[in-house]
Amino acid sequence: MLTETQSLTLQFPSSPRGAQLARRHAVRWMEERGYPPASDGSCAVALVVGELAANAVQHGRVPGREFGLRLALDRAAGLLRVEVADAASARRLPTAAPSSSPDGESGRGLLLVDVLAVRWGSTPRSPVGKTVWAELRLEI
Protein backbone atom coordinates (compact mmCIF):
# COMPACT_ATOMS: atom_id res chain seq x y z
CA MET A 1 0.00 0.00 0.00
CA LEU A 2 1.34 3.44 -0.96
CA THR A 3 0.98 6.31 1.45
CA GLU A 4 0.82 9.93 0.47
CA THR A 5 3.68 11.84 2.02
CA GLN A 6 4.06 15.56 1.52
CA SER A 7 7.28 17.27 2.50
CA LEU A 8 8.97 20.62 2.77
CA THR A 9 12.73 21.18 2.94
CA LEU A 10 14.24 24.64 3.55
CA GLN A 11 17.50 26.21 4.77
CA PHE A 12 17.65 29.16 7.17
CA PRO A 13 20.35 31.46 8.54
CA SER A 14 21.72 30.19 11.85
CA SER A 15 20.35 33.16 13.78
CA PRO A 16 17.34 33.97 15.98
CA ARG A 17 15.69 35.48 12.89
CA GLY A 18 16.27 32.22 11.00
CA ALA A 19 14.59 30.24 13.80
CA GLN A 20 11.63 32.62 13.69
CA LEU A 21 11.36 32.23 9.90
CA ALA A 22 11.47 28.43 10.19
CA ARG A 23 8.54 28.50 12.60
CA ARG A 24 6.54 30.87 10.35
CA HIS A 25 7.16 28.71 7.27
CA ALA A 26 6.08 25.60 9.18
CA VAL A 27 2.81 27.24 10.29
CA ARG A 28 2.10 28.48 6.76
CA TRP A 29 2.88 25.03 5.30
CA MET A 30 0.54 23.39 7.82
CA GLU A 31 -2.22 25.88 6.96
CA GLU A 32 -1.86 24.99 3.28
CA ARG A 33 -2.52 21.37 4.27
CA GLY A 34 -5.69 22.12 6.17
CA TYR A 35 -4.37 22.82 9.68
CA PRO A 36 -5.27 26.45 10.56
CA PRO A 37 -2.72 28.37 12.66
CA ALA A 38 -4.91 28.17 15.77
CA SER A 39 -5.48 24.40 15.47
CA ASP A 40 -3.92 22.02 17.99
CA GLY A 41 -1.81 20.39 15.27
CA SER A 42 -0.43 23.65 13.92
CA CYS A 43 0.29 25.00 17.42
CA ALA A 44 2.17 21.80 18.33
CA VAL A 45 4.20 21.99 15.12
CA ALA A 46 4.97 25.67 15.76
CA LEU A 47 6.24 24.88 19.27
CA VAL A 48 8.35 21.91 18.18
CA VAL A 49 9.86 23.68 15.16
CA GLY A 50 10.49 26.78 17.28
CA GLU A 51 12.27 24.82 20.01
CA LEU A 52 14.36 22.64 17.70
CA ALA A 53 15.31 25.61 15.50
CA ALA A 54 16.22 27.73 18.56
CA ASN A 55 18.41 24.88 19.85
CA ALA A 56 20.10 24.57 16.44
CA VAL A 57 20.83 28.30 16.46
CA GLN A 58 21.98 28.43 20.08
CA HIS A 59 23.87 25.15 20.42
CA GLY A 60 24.55 24.00 16.86
CA ARG A 61 25.63 27.20 15.17
CA VAL A 62 28.72 27.09 12.99
CA PRO A 63 29.67 30.50 11.55
CA GLY A 64 28.78 30.75 7.89
CA ARG A 65 26.57 27.62 7.94
CA GLU A 66 22.79 27.46 7.84
CA PHE A 67 20.43 25.03 9.53
CA GLY A 68 17.89 22.92 7.69
CA LEU A 69 14.24 22.25 8.34
CA ARG A 70 12.36 19.31 6.88
CA LEU A 71 8.69 18.55 7.45
CA ALA A 72 7.15 15.30 6.20
CA LEU A 73 3.41 14.71 6.56
CA ASP A 74 2.08 11.17 6.24
CA ARG A 75 -1.68 11.69 6.14
CA ALA A 76 -2.51 7.97 6.17
CA ALA A 77 -0.58 7.45 9.40
CA GLY A 78 -1.62 10.82 10.87
CA LEU A 79 2.03 11.67 11.57
CA LEU A 80 4.19 14.69 10.90
CA ARG A 81 7.96 14.32 11.15
CA VAL A 82 9.94 17.46 11.96
CA GLU A 83 13.70 17.41 11.34
CA VAL A 84 16.13 20.21 12.15
CA ALA A 85 19.71 19.72 10.99
CA ASP A 86 22.70 21.83 11.98
CA ALA A 87 26.39 21.75 11.14
CA ALA A 88 27.77 21.29 14.66
CA SER A 89 28.88 17.81 15.61
CA ALA A 90 27.95 17.35 19.23
CA ARG A 91 30.05 15.04 21.32
CA ARG A 92 26.84 13.78 22.83
CA LEU A 93 23.60 13.88 20.89
CA PRO A 94 20.41 14.60 22.85
CA THR A 95 18.70 11.37 23.83
CA ALA A 96 16.35 12.50 26.58
CA ALA A 97 14.78 15.72 27.73
CA PRO A 98 17.02 17.29 30.38
CA SER A 99 15.66 18.10 33.80
CA SER A 100 15.08 21.79 34.33
CA SER A 101 15.03 23.95 37.40
CA PRO A 102 11.52 25.32 38.01
CA ASP A 103 13.03 28.78 38.48
CA GLY A 104 15.39 28.55 35.51
CA GLU A 105 14.96 30.72 32.43
CA SER A 106 15.89 27.98 29.97
CA GLY A 107 16.07 24.23 29.61
CA ARG A 108 12.42 23.48 28.90
CA GLY A 109 12.58 23.19 25.10
CA LEU A 110 13.23 19.48 24.87
CA LEU A 111 10.75 18.89 27.70
CA LEU A 112 8.07 20.48 25.49
CA VAL A 113 9.19 18.38 22.54
CA ASP A 114 9.07 15.26 24.72
CA VAL A 115 5.47 16.02 25.77
CA LEU A 116 4.20 16.94 22.30
CA ALA A 117 5.94 14.25 20.26
CA VAL A 118 5.00 10.60 19.90
CA ARG A 119 8.75 10.02 19.79
CA TRP A 120 11.87 12.05 19.10
CA GLY A 121 15.61 11.64 18.88
CA SER A 122 18.75 12.68 17.08
CA THR A 123 21.11 11.21 14.54
CA PRO A 124 24.57 12.19 13.33
CA ARG A 125 24.58 13.77 9.88
CA SER A 126 27.14 13.01 7.22
CA PRO A 127 29.63 14.48 6.61
CA VAL A 128 29.19 16.80 9.61
CA GLY A 129 26.51 17.82 12.05
CA LYS A 130 23.38 16.29 13.52
CA THR A 131 19.66 16.09 12.90
CA VAL A 132 17.19 16.32 15.76
CA TRP A 133 13.77 14.97 14.82
CA ALA A 134 10.33 14.62 16.35
CA GLU A 135 7.19 12.83 15.20
CA LEU A 136 3.83 14.38 16.05
CA ARG A 137 0.42 12.72 15.89
CA LEU A 138 -2.07 14.86 13.95
CA GLU A 139 -5.85 14.62 13.68
CA ILE A 140 -6.75 13.70 10.12
PDB file of C-alpha atoms in Angstrom:
ATOM      1  CA  MET A   1       0.000   0.000   0.000  1.00  0.00           C
ATOM      2  CA  LEU A   2       1.339   3.440  -0.957  1.00  0.00           C
ATOM      3  CA  THR A   3       0.979   6.310   1.451  1.00  0.00           C
ATOM      4  CA  GLU A   4       0.823   9.935   0.466  1.00  0.00           C
ATOM      5  CA  THR A   5       3.676  11.837   2.023  1.00  0.00           C
ATOM      6  CA  GLN A   6       4.056  15.564   1.516  1.00  0.00           C
ATOM      7  CA  SER A   7       7.275  17.269   2.495  1.00  0.00           C
ATOM      8  CA  LEU A   8       8.971  20.620   2.771  1.00  0.00           C
ATOM      9  CA  THR A   9      12.731  21.177   2.941  1.00  0.00           C
ATOM     10  CA  LEU A  10      14.244  24.636   3.552  1.00  0.00           C
ATOM     11  CA  GLN A  11      17.500  26.211   4.772  1.00  0.00           C
ATOM     12  CA  PHE A  12      17.651  29.161   7.172  1.00  0.00           C
ATOM     13  CA  PRO A  13      20.354  31.455   8.543  1.00  0.00           C
ATOM     14  CA  SER A  14      21.719  30.187  11.851  1.00  0.00           C
ATOM     15  CA  SER A  15      20.348  33.162  13.783  1.00  0.00           C
ATOM     16  CA  PRO A  16      17.340  33.966  15.977  1.00  0.00           C
ATOM     17  CA  ARG A  17      15.687  35.482  12.894  1.00  0.00           C
ATOM     18  CA  GLY A  18      16.265  32.215  10.999  1.00  0.00           C
ATOM     19  CA  ALA A  19      14.589  30.241  13.804  1.00  0.00           C
ATOM     20  CA  GLN A  20      11.627  32.617  13.688  1.00  0.00           C
ATOM     21  CA  LEU A  21      11.361  32.233   9.896  1.00  0.00           C
ATOM     22  CA  ALA A  22      11.467  28.427  10.191  1.00  0.00           C
ATOM     23  CA  ARG A  23       8.544  28.503  12.601  1.00  0.00           C
ATOM     24  CA  ARG A  24       6.541  30.865  10.349  1.00  0.00           C
ATOM     25  CA  HIS A  25       7.164  28.710   7.269  1.00  0.00           C
ATOM     26  CA  ALA A  26       6.078  25.599   9.182  1.00  0.00           C
ATOM     27  CA  VAL A  27       2.814  27.235  10.292  1.00  0.00           C
ATOM     28  CA  ARG A  28       2.105  28.482   6.756  1.00  0.00           C
ATOM     29  CA  TRP A  29       2.876  25.029   5.304  1.00  0.00           C
ATOM     30  CA  MET A  30       0.540  23.391   7.824  1.00  0.00           C
ATOM     31  CA  GLU A  31      -2.217  25.882   6.963  1.00  0.00           C
ATOM     32  CA  GLU A  32      -1.862  24.986   3.277  1.00  0.00           C
ATOM     33  CA  ARG A  33      -2.516  21.370   4.267  1.00  0.00           C
ATOM     34  CA  GLY A  34      -5.694  22.123   6.170  1.00  0.00           C
ATOM     35  CA  TYR A  35      -4.365  22.823   9.676  1.00  0.00           C
ATOM     36  CA  PRO A  36      -5.272  26.450  10.564  1.00  0.00           C
ATOM     37  CA  PRO A  37      -2.715  28.369  12.655  1.00  0.00           C
ATOM     38  CA  ALA A  38      -4.914  28.170  15.773  1.00  0.00           C
ATOM     39  CA  SER A  39      -5.483  24.396  15.470  1.00  0.00           C
ATOM     40  CA  ASP A  40      -3.918  22.022  17.986  1.00  0.00           C
ATOM     41  CA  GLY A  41      -1.809  20.387  15.268  1.00  0.00           C
ATOM     42  CA  SER A  42      -0.432  23.646  13.921  1.00  0.00           C
ATOM     43  CA  CYS A  43       0.290  24.997  17.416  1.00  0.00           C
ATOM     44  CA  ALA A  44       2.168  21.798  18.334  1.00  0.00           C
ATOM     45  CA  VAL A  45       4.201  21.990  15.118  1.00  0.00           C
ATOM     46  CA  ALA A  46       4.969  25.668  15.760  1.00  0.00           C
ATOM     47  CA  LEU A  47       6.243  24.879  19.272  1.00  0.00           C
ATOM     48  CA  VAL A  48       8.354  21.905  18.183  1.00  0.00           C
ATOM     49  CA  VAL A  49       9.861  23.680  15.159  1.00  0.00           C
ATOM     50  CA  GLY A  50      10.487  26.776  17.282  1.00  0.00           C
ATOM     51  CA  GLU A  51      12.266  24.821  20.013  1.00  0.00           C
ATOM     52  CA  LEU A  52      14.365  22.644  17.705  1.00  0.00           C
ATOM     53  CA  ALA A  53      15.309  25.610  15.504  1.00  0.00           C
ATOM     54  CA  ALA A  54      16.218  27.725  18.557  1.00  0.00           C
ATOM     55  CA  ASN A  55      18.414  24.878  19.847  1.00  0.00           C
ATOM     56  CA  ALA A  56      20.100  24.571  16.439  1.00  0.00           C
ATOM     57  CA  VAL A  57      20.827  28.299  16.465  1.00  0.00           C
ATOM     58  CA  GLN A  58      21.977  28.429  20.080  1.00  0.00           C
ATOM     59  CA  HIS A  59      23.870  25.145  20.419  1.00  0.00           C
ATOM     60  CA  GLY A  60      24.553  23.999  16.862  1.00  0.00           C
ATOM     61  CA  ARG A  61      25.627  27.195  15.174  1.00  0.00           C
ATOM     62  CA  VAL A  62      28.719  27.087  12.994  1.00  0.00           C
ATOM     63  CA  PRO A  63      29.674  30.496  11.554  1.00  0.00           C
ATOM     64  CA  GLY A  64      28.776  30.749   7.893  1.00  0.00           C
ATOM     65  CA  ARG A  65      26.572  27.622   7.945  1.00  0.00           C
ATOM     66  CA  GLU A  66      22.787  27.457   7.837  1.00  0.00           C
ATOM     67  CA  PHE A  67      20.434  25.027   9.530  1.00  0.00           C
ATOM     68  CA  GLY A  68      17.893  22.923   7.688  1.00  0.00           C
ATOM     69  CA  LEU A  69      14.236  22.250   8.336  1.00  0.00           C
ATOM     70  CA  ARG A  70      12.357  19.308   6.878  1.00  0.00           C
ATOM     71  CA  LEU A  71       8.685  18.550   7.451  1.00  0.00           C
ATOM     72  CA  ALA A  72       7.150  15.302   6.198  1.00  0.00           C
ATOM     73  CA  LEU A  73       3.414  14.706   6.560  1.00  0.00           C
ATOM     74  CA  ASP A  74       2.082  11.166   6.242  1.00  0.00           C
ATOM     75  CA  ARG A  75      -1.681  11.688   6.143  1.00  0.00           C
ATOM     76  CA  ALA A  76      -2.507   7.969   6.166  1.00  0.00           C
ATOM     77  CA  ALA A  77      -0.578   7.452   9.401  1.00  0.00           C
ATOM     78  CA  GLY A  78      -1.620  10.818  10.870  1.00  0.00           C
ATOM     79  CA  LEU A  79       2.029  11.674  11.574  1.00  0.00           C
ATOM     80  CA  LEU A  80       4.192  14.691  10.902  1.00  0.00           C
ATOM     81  CA  ARG A  81       7.956  14.315  11.152  1.00  0.00           C
ATOM     82  CA  VAL A  82       9.942  17.462  11.964  1.00  0.00           C
ATOM     83  CA  GLU A  83      13.697  17.406  11.341  1.00  0.00           C
ATOM     84  CA  VAL A  84      16.129  20.212  12.150  1.00  0.00           C
ATOM     85  CA  ALA A  85      19.708  19.715  10.992  1.00  0.00           C
ATOM     86  CA  ASP A  86      22.696  21.827  11.982  1.00  0.00           C
ATOM     87  CA  ALA A  87      26.392  21.747  11.144  1.00  0.00           C
ATOM     88  CA  ALA A  88      27.772  21.286  14.658  1.00  0.00           C
ATOM     89  CA  SER A  89      28.882  17.814  15.607  1.00  0.00           C
ATOM     90  CA  ALA A  90      27.948  17.347  19.229  1.00  0.00           C
ATOM     91  CA  ARG A  91      30.052  15.036  21.317  1.00  0.00           C
ATOM     92  CA  ARG A  92      26.836  13.784  22.828  1.00  0.00           C
ATOM     93  CA  LEU A  93      23.605  13.878  20.889  1.00  0.00           C
ATOM     94  CA  PRO A  94      20.413  14.605  22.849  1.00  0.00           C
ATOM     95  CA  THR A  95      18.703  11.369  23.828  1.00  0.00           C
ATOM     96  CA  ALA A  96      16.348  12.505  26.579  1.00  0.00           C
ATOM     97  CA  ALA A  97      14.783  15.723  27.735  1.00  0.00           C
ATOM     98  CA  PRO A  98      17.015  17.293  30.384  1.00  0.00           C
ATOM     99  CA  SER A  99      15.658  18.096  33.797  1.00  0.00           C
ATOM    100  CA  SER A 100      15.084  21.787  34.327  1.00  0.00           C
ATOM    101  CA  SER A 101      15.030  23.954  37.399  1.00  0.00           C
ATOM    102  CA  PRO A 102      11.519  25.317  38.009  1.00  0.00           C
ATOM    103  CA  ASP A 103      13.033  28.776  38.477  1.00  0.00           C
ATOM    104  CA  GLY A 104      15.392  28.549  35.507  1.00  0.00           C
ATOM    105  CA  GLU A 105      14.959  30.717  32.427  1.00  0.00           C
ATOM    106  CA  SER A 106      15.891  27.978  29.966  1.00  0.00           C
ATOM    107  CA  GLY A 107      16.068  24.225  29.615  1.00  0.00           C
ATOM    108  CA  ARG A 108      12.416  23.479  28.897  1.00  0.00           C
ATOM    109  CA  GLY A 109      12.579  23.190  25.104  1.00  0.00           C
ATOM    110  CA  LEU A 110      13.229  19.481  24.874  1.00  0.00           C
ATOM    111  CA  LEU A 111      10.746  18.887  27.701  1.00  0.00           C
ATOM    112  CA  LEU A 112       8.073  20.482  25.494  1.00  0.00           C
ATOM    113  CA  VAL A 113       9.191  18.382  22.537  1.00  0.00           C
ATOM    114  CA  ASP A 114       9.070  15.262  24.725  1.00  0.00           C
ATOM    115  CA  VAL A 115       5.474  16.020  25.774  1.00  0.00           C
ATOM    116  CA  LEU A 116       4.197  16.942  22.300  1.00  0.00           C
ATOM    117  CA  ALA A 117       5.936  14.248  20.255  1.00  0.00           C
ATOM    118  CA  VAL A 118       5.001  10.595  19.905  1.00  0.00           C
ATOM    119  CA  ARG A 119       8.752  10.025  19.787  1.00  0.00           C
ATOM    120  CA  TRP A 120      11.871  12.052  19.102  1.00  0.00           C
ATOM    121  CA  GLY A 121      15.607  11.636  18.884  1.00  0.00           C
ATOM    122  CA  SER A 122      18.746  12.678  17.084  1.00  0.00           C
ATOM    123  CA  THR A 123      21.108  11.215  14.544  1.00  0.00           C
ATOM    124  CA  PRO A 124      24.569  12.186  13.328  1.00  0.00           C
ATOM    125  CA  ARG A 125      24.580  13.774   9.884  1.00  0.00           C
ATOM    126  CA  SER A 126      27.143  13.005   7.217  1.00  0.00           C
ATOM    127  CA  PRO A 127      29.634  14.484   6.610  1.00  0.00           C
ATOM    128  CA  VAL A 128      29.190  16.801   9.607  1.00  0.00           C
ATOM    129  CA  GLY A 129      26.510  17.822  12.052  1.00  0.00           C
ATOM    130  CA  LYS A 130      23.385  16.291  13.516  1.00  0.00           C
ATOM    131  CA  THR A 131      19.658  16.089  12.905  1.00  0.00           C
ATOM    132  CA  VAL A 132      17.186  16.322  15.760  1.00  0.00           C
ATOM    133  CA  TRP A 133      13.773  14.968  14.822  1.00  0.00           C
ATOM    134  CA  ALA A 134      10.327  14.620  16.350  1.00  0.00           C
ATOM    135  CA  GLU A 135       7.189  12.829  15.199  1.00  0.00           C
ATOM    136  CA  LEU A 136       3.826  14.384  16.047  1.00  0.00           C
ATOM    137  CA  ARG A 137       0.423  12.722  15.891  1.00  0.00           C
ATOM    138  CA  LEU A 138      -2.074  14.863  13.954  1.00  0.00           C
ATOM    139  CA  GLU A 139      -5.846  14.617  13.676  1.00  0.00           C
ATOM    140  CA  ILE A 140      -6.752  13.697  10.122  1.00  0.00           C
TER     141      ILE A 140
END
